[in-house]
Coordinates of C-alpha atoms in Angstrom, one line a residue:
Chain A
X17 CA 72.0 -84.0 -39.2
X18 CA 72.8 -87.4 -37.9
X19 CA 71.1 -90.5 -39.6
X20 CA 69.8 -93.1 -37.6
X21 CA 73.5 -95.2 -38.8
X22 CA 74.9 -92.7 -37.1
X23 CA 73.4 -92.5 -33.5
X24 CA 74.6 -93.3 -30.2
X25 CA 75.7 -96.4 -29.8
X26 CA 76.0 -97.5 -33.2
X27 CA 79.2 -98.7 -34.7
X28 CA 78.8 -95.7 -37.3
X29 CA 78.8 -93.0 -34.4
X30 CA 81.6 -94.2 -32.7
X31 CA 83.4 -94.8 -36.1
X32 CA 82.7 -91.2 -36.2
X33 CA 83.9 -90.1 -32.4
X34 CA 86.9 -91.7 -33.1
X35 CA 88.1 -89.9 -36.6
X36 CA 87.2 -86.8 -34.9
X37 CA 89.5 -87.7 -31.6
X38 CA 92.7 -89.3 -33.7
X39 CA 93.0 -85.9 -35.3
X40 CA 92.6 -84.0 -31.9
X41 CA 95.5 -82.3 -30.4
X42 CA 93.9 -82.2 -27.3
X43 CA 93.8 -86.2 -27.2
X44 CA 97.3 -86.8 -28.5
X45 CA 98.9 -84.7 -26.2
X46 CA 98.0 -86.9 -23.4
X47 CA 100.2 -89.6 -25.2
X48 CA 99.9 -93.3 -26.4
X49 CA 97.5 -95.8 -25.2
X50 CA 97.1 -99.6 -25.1
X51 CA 93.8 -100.6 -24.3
X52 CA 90.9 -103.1 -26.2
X53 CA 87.5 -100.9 -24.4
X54 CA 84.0 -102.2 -24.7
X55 CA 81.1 -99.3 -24.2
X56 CA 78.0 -101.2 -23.4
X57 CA 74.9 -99.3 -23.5
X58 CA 71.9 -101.5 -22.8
X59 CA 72.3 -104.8 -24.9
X60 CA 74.5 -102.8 -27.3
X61 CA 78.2 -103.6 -26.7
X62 CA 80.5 -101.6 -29.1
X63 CA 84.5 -102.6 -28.9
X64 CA 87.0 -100.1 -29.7
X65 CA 91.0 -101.0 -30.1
X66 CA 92.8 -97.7 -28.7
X67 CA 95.7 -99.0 -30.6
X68 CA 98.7 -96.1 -29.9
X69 CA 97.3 -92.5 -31.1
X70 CA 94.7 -94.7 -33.4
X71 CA 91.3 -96.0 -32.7
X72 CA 90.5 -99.0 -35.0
X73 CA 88.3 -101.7 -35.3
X74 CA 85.7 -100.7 -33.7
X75 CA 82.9 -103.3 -34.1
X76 CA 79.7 -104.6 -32.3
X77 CA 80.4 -107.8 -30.2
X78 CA 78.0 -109.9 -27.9
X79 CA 78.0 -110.4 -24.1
X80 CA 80.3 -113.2 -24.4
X81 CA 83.1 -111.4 -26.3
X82 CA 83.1 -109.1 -23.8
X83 CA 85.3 -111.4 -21.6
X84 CA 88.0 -110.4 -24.2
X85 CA 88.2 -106.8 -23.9
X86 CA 90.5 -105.2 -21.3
X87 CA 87.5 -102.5 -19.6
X88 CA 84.1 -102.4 -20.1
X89 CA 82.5 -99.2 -19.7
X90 CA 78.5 -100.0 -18.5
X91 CA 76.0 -97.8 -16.9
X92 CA 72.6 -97.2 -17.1
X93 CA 70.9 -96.5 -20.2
X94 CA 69.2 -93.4 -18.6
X95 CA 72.8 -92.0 -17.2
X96 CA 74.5 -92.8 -20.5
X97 CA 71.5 -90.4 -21.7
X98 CA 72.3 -87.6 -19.7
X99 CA 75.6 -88.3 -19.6
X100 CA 75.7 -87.2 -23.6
X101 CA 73.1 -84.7 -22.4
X102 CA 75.5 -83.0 -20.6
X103 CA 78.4 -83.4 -22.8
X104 CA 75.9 -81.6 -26.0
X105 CA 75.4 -78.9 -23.3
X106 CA 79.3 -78.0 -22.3
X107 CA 80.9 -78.9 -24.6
X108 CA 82.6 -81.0 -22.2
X109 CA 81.3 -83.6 -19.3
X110 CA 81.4 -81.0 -16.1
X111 CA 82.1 -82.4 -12.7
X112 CA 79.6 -84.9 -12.0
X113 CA 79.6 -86.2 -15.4
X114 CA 82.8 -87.3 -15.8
X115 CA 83.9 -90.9 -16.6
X116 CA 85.4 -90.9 -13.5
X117 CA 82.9 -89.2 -11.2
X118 CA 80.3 -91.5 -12.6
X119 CA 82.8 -94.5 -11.8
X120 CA 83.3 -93.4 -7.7
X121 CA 79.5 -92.0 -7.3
X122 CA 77.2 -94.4 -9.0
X123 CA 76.2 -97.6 -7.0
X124 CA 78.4 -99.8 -8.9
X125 CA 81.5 -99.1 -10.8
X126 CA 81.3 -98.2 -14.3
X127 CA 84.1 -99.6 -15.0
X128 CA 84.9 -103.6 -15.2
X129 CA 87.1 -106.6 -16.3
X130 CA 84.6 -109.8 -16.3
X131 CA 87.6 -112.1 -16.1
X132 CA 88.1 -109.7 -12.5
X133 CA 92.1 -109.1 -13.9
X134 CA 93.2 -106.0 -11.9
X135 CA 95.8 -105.2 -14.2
X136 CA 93.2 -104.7 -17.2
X137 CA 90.6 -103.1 -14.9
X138 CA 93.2 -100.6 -13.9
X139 CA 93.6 -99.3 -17.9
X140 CA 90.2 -97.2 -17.3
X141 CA 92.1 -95.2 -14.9
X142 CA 95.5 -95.4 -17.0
X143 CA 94.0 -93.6 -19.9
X144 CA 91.3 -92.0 -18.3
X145 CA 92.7 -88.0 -19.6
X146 CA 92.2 -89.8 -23.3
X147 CA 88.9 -91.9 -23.1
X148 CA 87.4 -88.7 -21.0
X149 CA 88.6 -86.1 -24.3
X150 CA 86.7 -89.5 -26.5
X151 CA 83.5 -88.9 -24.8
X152 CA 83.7 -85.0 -24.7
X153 CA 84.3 -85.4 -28.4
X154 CA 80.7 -86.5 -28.4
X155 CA 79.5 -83.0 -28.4
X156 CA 80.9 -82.4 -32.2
X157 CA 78.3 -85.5 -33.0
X158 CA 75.1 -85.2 -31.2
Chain B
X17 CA 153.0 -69.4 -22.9
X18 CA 152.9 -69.8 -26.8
X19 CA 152.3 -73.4 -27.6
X20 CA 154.2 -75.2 -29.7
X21 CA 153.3 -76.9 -32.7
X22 CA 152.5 -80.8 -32.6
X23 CA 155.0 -83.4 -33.1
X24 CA 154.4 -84.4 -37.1
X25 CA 152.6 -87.9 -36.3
X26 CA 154.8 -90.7 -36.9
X27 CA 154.3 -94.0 -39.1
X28 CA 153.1 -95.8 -35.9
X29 CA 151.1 -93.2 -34.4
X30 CA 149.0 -93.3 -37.5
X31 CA 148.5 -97.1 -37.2
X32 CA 144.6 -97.7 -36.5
X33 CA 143.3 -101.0 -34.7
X34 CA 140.6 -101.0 -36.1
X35 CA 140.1 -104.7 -34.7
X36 CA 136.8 -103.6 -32.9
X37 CA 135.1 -103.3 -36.2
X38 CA 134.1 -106.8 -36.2
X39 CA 133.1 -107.0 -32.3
X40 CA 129.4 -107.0 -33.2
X41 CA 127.0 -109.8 -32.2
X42 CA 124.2 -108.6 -34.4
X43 CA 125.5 -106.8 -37.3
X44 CA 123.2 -105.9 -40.0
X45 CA 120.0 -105.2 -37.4
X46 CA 117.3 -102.9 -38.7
X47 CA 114.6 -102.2 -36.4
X48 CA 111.4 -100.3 -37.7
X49 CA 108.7 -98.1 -36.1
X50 CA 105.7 -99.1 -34.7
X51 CA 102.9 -98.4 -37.1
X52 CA 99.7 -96.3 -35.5
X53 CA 102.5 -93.2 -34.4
X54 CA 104.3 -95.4 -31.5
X55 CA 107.4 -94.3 -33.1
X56 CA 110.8 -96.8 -33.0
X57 CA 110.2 -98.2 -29.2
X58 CA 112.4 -99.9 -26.9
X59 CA 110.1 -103.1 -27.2
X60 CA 110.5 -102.7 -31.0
X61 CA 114.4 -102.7 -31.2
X62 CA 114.6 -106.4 -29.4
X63 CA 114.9 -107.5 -33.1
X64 CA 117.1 -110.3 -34.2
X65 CA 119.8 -111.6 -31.4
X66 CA 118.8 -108.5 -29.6
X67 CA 115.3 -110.1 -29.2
X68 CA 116.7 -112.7 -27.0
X69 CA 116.3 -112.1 -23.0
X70 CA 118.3 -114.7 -21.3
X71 CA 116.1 -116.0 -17.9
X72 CA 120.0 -115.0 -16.3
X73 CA 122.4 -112.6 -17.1
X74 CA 125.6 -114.5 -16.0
X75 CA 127.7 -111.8 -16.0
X76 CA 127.5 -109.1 -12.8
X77 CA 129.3 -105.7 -14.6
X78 CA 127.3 -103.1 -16.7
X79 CA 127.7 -105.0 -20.1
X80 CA 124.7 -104.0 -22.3
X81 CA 122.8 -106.9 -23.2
X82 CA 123.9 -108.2 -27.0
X83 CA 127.1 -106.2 -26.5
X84 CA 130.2 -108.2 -27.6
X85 CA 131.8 -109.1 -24.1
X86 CA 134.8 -107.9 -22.4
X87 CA 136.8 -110.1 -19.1
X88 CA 136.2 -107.8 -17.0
X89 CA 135.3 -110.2 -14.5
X90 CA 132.4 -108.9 -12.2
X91 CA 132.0 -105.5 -10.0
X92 CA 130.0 -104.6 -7.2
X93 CA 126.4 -104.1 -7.5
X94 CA 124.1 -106.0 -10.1
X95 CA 122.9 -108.9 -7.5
X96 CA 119.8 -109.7 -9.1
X97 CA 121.0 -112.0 -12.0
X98 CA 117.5 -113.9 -12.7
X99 CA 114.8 -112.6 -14.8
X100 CA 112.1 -114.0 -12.6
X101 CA 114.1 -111.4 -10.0
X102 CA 112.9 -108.2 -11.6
X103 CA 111.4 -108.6 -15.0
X104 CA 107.8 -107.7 -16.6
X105 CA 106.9 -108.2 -20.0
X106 CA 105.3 -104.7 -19.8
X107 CA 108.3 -103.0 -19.0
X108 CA 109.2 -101.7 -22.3
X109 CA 105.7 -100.5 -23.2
X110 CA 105.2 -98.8 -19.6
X111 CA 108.6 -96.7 -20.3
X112 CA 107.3 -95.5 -23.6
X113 CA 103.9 -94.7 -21.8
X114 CA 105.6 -92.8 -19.5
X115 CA 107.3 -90.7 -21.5
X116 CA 104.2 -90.6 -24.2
X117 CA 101.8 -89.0 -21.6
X118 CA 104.2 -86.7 -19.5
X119 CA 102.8 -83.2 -18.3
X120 CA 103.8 -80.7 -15.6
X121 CA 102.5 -80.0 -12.3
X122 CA 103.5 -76.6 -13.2
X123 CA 101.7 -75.5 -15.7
X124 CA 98.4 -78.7 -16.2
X125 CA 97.1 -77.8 -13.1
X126 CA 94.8 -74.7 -12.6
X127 CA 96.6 -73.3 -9.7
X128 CA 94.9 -70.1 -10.0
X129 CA 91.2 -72.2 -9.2
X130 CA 92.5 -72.9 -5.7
X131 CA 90.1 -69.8 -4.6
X132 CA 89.9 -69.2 -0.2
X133 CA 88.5 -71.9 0.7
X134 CA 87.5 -72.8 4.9
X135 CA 90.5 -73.1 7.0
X136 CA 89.5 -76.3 8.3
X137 CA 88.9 -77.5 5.0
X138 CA 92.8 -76.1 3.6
X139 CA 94.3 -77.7 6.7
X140 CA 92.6 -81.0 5.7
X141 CA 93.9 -81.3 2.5
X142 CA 97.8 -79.7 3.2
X143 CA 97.7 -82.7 5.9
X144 CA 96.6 -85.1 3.0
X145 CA 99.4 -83.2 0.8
X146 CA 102.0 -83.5 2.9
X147 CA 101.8 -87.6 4.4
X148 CA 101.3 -88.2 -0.1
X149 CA 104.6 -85.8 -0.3
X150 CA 106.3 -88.0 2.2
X151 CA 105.4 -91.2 0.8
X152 CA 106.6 -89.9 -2.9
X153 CA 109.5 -89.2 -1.1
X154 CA 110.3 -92.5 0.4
X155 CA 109.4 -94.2 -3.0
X156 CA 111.8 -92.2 -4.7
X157 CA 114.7 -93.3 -2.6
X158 CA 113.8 -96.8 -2.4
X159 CA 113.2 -97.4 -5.9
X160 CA 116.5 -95.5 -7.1
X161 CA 118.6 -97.6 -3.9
X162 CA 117.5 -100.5 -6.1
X163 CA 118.8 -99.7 -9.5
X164 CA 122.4 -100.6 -9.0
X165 CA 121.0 -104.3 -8.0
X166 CA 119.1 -104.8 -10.8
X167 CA 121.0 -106.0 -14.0
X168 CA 121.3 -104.2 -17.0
X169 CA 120.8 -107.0 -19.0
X170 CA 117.3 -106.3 -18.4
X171 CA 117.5 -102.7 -19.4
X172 CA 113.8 -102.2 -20.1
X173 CA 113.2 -102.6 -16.3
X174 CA 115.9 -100.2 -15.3
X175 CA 114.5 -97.5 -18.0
X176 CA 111.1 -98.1 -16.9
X177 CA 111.8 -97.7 -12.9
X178 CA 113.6 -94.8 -14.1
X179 CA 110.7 -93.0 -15.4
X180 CA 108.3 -94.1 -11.9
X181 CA 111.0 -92.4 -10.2
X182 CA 109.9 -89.2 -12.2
X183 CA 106.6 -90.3 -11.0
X184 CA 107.1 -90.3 -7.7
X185 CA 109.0 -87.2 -7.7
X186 CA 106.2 -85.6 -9.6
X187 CA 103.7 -86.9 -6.7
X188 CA 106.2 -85.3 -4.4
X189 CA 106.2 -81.8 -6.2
X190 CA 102.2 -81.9 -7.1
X191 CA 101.4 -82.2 -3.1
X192 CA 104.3 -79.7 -2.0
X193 CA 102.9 -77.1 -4.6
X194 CA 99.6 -78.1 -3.2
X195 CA 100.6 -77.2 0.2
X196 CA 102.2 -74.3 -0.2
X197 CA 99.7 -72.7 -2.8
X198 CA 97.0 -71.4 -0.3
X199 CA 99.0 -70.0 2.9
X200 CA 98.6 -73.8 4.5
X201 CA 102.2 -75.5 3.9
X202 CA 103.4 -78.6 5.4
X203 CA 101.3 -80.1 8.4
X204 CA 102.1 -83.0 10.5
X205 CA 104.6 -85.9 9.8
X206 CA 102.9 -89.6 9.2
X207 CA 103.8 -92.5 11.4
X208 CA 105.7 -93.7 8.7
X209 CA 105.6 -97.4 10.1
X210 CA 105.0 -98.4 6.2
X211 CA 108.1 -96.2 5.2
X212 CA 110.6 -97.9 7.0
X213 CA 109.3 -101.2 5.9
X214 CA 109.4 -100.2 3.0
X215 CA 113.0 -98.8 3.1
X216 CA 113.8 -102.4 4.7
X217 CA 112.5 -104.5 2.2
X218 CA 116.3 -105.2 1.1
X219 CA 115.5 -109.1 1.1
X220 CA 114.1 -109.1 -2.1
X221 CA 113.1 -106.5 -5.4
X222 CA 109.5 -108.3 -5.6
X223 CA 109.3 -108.2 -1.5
X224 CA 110.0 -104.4 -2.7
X225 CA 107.6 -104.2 -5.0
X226 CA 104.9 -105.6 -3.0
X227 CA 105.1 -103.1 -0.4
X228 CA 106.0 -100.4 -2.3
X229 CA 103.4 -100.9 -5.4
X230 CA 101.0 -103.5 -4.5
X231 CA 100.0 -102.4 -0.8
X232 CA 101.0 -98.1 -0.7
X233 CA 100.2 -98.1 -4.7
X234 CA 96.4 -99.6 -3.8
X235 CA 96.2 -97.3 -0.8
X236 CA 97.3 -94.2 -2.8
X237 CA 95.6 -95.3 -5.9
X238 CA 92.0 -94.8 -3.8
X239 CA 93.0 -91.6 -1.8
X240 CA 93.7 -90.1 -5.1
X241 CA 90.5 -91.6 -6.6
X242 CA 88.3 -90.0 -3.8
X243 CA 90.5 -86.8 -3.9
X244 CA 89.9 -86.5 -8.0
X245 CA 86.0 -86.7 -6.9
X246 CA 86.0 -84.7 -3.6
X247 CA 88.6 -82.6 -3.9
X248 CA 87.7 -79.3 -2.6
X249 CA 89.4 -77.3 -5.5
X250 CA 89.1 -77.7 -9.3
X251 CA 92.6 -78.3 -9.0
X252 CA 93.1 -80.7 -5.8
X253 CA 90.8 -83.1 -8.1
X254 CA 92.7 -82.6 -11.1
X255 CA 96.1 -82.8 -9.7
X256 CA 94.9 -86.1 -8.2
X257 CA 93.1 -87.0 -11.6
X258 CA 96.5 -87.3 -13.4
X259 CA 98.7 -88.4 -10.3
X260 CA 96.1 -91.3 -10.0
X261 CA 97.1 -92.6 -14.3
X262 CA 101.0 -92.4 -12.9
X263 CA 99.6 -94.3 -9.7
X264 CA 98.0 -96.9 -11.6
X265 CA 101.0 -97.4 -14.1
X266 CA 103.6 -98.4 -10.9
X267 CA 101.0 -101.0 -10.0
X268 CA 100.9 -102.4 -13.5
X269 CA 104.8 -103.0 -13.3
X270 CA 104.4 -104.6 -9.8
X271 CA 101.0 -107.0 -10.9
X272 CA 102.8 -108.2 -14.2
X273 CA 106.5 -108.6 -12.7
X274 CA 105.1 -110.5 -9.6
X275 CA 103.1 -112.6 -12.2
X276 CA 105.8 -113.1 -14.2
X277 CA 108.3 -114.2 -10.8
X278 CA 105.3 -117.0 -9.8
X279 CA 105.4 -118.4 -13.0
X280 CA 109.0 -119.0 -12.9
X281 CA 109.4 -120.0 -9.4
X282 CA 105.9 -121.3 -7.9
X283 CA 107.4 -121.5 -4.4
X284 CA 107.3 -117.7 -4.1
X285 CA 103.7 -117.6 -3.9
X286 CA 103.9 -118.5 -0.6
X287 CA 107.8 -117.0 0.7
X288 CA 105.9 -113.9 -0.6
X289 CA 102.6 -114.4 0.9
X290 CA 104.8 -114.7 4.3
X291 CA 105.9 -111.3 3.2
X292 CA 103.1 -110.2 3.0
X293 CA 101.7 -111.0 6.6
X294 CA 104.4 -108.7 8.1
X295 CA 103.5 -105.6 5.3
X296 CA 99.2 -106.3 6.0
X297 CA 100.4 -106.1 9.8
X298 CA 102.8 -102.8 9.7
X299 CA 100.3 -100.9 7.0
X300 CA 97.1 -102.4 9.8
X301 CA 98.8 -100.7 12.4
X302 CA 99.9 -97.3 10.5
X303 CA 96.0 -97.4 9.6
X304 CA 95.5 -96.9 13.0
X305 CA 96.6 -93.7 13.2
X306 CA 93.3 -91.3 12.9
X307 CA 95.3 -88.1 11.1
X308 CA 95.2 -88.8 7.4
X309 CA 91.4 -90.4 8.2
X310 CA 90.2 -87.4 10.0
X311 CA 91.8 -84.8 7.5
X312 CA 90.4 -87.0 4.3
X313 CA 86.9 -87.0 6.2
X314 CA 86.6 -83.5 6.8
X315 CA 87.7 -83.1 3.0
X316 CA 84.8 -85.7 1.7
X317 CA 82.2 -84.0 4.6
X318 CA 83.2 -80.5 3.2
X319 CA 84.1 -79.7 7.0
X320 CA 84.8 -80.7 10.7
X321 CA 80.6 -79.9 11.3
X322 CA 80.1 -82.9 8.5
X323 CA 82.9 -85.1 9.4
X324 CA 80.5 -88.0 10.1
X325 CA 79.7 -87.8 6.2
X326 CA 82.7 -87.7 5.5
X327 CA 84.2 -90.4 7.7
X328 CA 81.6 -92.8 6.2
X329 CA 82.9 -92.2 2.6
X330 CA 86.4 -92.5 3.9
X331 CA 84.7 -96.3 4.9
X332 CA 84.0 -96.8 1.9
X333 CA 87.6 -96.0 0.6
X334 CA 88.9 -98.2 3.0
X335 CA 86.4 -101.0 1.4
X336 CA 87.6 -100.3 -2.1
X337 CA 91.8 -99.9 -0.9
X338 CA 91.4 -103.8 0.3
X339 CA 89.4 -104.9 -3.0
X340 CA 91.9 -103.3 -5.3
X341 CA 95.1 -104.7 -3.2
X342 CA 93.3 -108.3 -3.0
X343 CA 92.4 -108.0 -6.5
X344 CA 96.3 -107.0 -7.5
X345 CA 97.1 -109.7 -5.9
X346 CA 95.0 -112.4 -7.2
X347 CA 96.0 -110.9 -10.6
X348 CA 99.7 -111.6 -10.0
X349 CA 98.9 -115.0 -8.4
X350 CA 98.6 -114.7 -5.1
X351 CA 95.7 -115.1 -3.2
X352 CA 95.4 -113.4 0.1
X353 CA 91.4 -113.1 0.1
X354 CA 91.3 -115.5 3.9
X355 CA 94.5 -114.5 4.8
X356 CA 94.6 -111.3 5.5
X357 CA 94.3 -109.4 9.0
X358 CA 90.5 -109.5 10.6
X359 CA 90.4 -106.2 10.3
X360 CA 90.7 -105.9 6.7
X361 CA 88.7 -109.0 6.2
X362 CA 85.8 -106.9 8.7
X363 CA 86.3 -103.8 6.0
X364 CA 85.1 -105.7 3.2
X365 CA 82.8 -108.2 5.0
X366 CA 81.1 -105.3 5.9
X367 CA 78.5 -103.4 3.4
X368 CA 80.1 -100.0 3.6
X369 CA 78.1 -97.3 1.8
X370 CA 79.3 -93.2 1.3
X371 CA 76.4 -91.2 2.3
X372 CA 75.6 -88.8 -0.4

């Protein structure tokens, strides 16, 4: 059983998604990533250094730091909610709970770079086969 | 015929050189792994004299770069001396990327998914299949036309274009197999207006890579993002899925290497914004052409009898293509956001909504 360190979206459960998905094969075989990704869940903003086939420092940074991070991944509290809902349920996120479904149907983009580079926006779609196995690893925490 | 035995070597024969032991520029080099399971990548061997990328490579032959030079005067090909020409800092970590995440169109996509679906639906998306196979097509030959012009002094950008050639040839074979998977095969030929722009573009490698990566990548980028949501098939969106990371990888070349010519030579931002006129004008008027619009709308409607639906979240791609390709742009250094055509200014003037 989780303790409350350890829920969604503390640093302790992402700390926790990410030892499980370094020693995933299903996440390394997708190959090496380069990408600084904020997950911003209400006023909760957890950065996350997908550094190669690691995931390190993964901290708790304000609104303002999150100018420095390549993507930020935002959506409504509610849909983050269901999103893990689903996740819990599958396994997996099934069709419309995908990272990148959510990103094409919801009214706005769940995906962002506040300094608007397009270069650094573009990493959510880059890597998105790895960050999507990151999220489905969600269902060996909840 | 029996063979007779060698001549016992001679004193001379015997004689070694031996004088190209010392021919080394950088003797002595060790480079080292990345840590975090990168492995010994081509960014981290540009150690020592090797680290050192001239802004020109002064010599026009196939020299390696920190190789200990031979007169062997120059030879045809290798026309793009400059680094602003051709270079991007991320060259070396996109090649490594692209080998990193490789997969097959053979056996990552679930072929078998691709159940009967509606004829007017398979037709839709074997037109879609074949215009993206002809486009892969074209990128492929362009991109490989240019190697031989590009210097090999900047070998991180040859080895990188190398691998978006695989790219583009995986494009090709993901939307062939597509095609032929489900008794639909190849449909009708694009204008190709773009295409022979693009196979034009022999002024410059950034003019190039403008049209090639900056204005088809942006367009392709968002017909694979809508296909990776509306495909019809679990495996039309997944094949798109992973084409669209290879899509988006091209781009990144093209954003950093046209940032990186800018802030070498600031007078390009506007010889290339004239460029760019002519490509807005030529991809404008291929736009024109209803097919691919009509086949992605009856794809996103889930038929002809909702092709309205569909056609209004084909609007909405539209909207997003011009965002991403102004956005690309601005990235680089180029702003086109008041320059381009009316009718890409109306698309994003306008508040464009899909309709599910």
């Amino acid at each position: 059983m989780a303790s409350n360190l350890e829920r969604f979206p503390s640093v302790e459960w992402f700390q926790k998604l990410a030892d499980i998905t370094v020693e995933d094969e299903n996440y390394r075989r997708y190959g090496r990533l380069n990408a600084l990704i904020a997950f911003k869940y209400g006023k909760t903003n957890i950065s996350c250094n997908f550094d190669v086939l690691d995931i390190n420092n993964i901290h708790q940074i304000n609104d303002d730091e999150l100018r420095d991070v390549d993507v930020v991944v935002e959506m409504p509290t509610n849909i983050w909610d269901e999103m893990l809902e689903n996740i819990s349920e599958n396994g997996h996120a099934t069709g419309e709970w995908t990272l990148n479904t959510l990103d094409l149907r919801l009214e706005e983009e769940i995906h962002k770079n506040l300094m608007e580079d397009g270069f650094k926006a573009d990493l959510f779609f880059r890597y998105n086969p790895s960050l999507q196995v990151f999220i489905d690893n969600a269902s060996k925490l909840i | 015929m029996v063979q007779q035995p060698d001549a016992i070597p001679t004193e001379e024969t015997q004689t070694n050189d031996l004088s190209w032991m010392d021919k080394t520029l950088g003797w002595g080099t060790r480079a080292r792994p990345e840590l975090n399971g990168g492995g010994l990548t081509i960014d981290a061997i540009n150690i020592g004299v090797y680290a050192d990328i001239p802004d020109r490579i002064h010599y026009r032959n196939r020299r390696p770069r920190g190789a200990w030079p031979v007169d062997v005067g120059n030879i045809g090909g290798y026309y793009l001396q400059d680094k602003y020409e051709q270079w991007a800092d991320v060259a070396g970590l996109l090649y490594e990327e692209t080998i990193s995440r490789r997969w097959s169109t053979a056996t990552e996509i679930p072929w078998e998914s691709i159940n009967e679906i509606p004829e007017d639906i398979e037709l839709a998306i074997c037109q879609v299949a074949t215009e993206l196979c002809q486009q892969a097509s074209v990128e492929s030959e362009v991109i490989s036309g240019w190697l031989q012009n590009l210097s090999p002094g900047y070998h991180e950008v040859k080895i990188y274009l190398s691998t978006a050639i695989f790219d583009s040839a995986r494009m090709f074979d993901g939307y062939r197999k597509r095609a032929m998977v489900n008794g639909g095969g190849m449909l009708f030929e694009s204008p190709g207006k773009l295409n022979r722009l693009i196979y034009e573009s022999y002024a410059g490698w950034s003019e190039t890579v403008l049209a090639q990566y900056i204005m088809r990548g942006s367009f392709q980028k968002n017909i694979l993002r809508y296909l990776s949501v509306y495909g019809p098939t679990e495996a039309d969106r997944i094949l798109a899925w992973r084409i669209l990371s290879d899509r988006t990888r091209s781009i990144a070349y093209a954003v950093d290497h046209i940032r990186f010519a800018i802030s070498q030579v600031p007078a390009l931002r506007e010889t290339l914004g004239e460029w760019l006129t002519r490509v807005e004008l030529v991809q404008l008027d291929e736009t024109r052409d209803h097919v691919l619009w009509e086949a992605l709308a009856v794809i996103f409607g889930r038929g002809v009898r909702n092709i309205d639906s569909g056609m209004s979240i084909v609007e909405k791609l539209k909207k997003d293509w011009i965002h991403d390709y102004l956005q690309y742009l601005k990235t680089a250094g180029i702003d086109r956001t008041n320059k381009i055509p009316n009718p890409m200014q109306e698309l994003i003037a306008e508040d464009v909504g899909a309709s599910e």
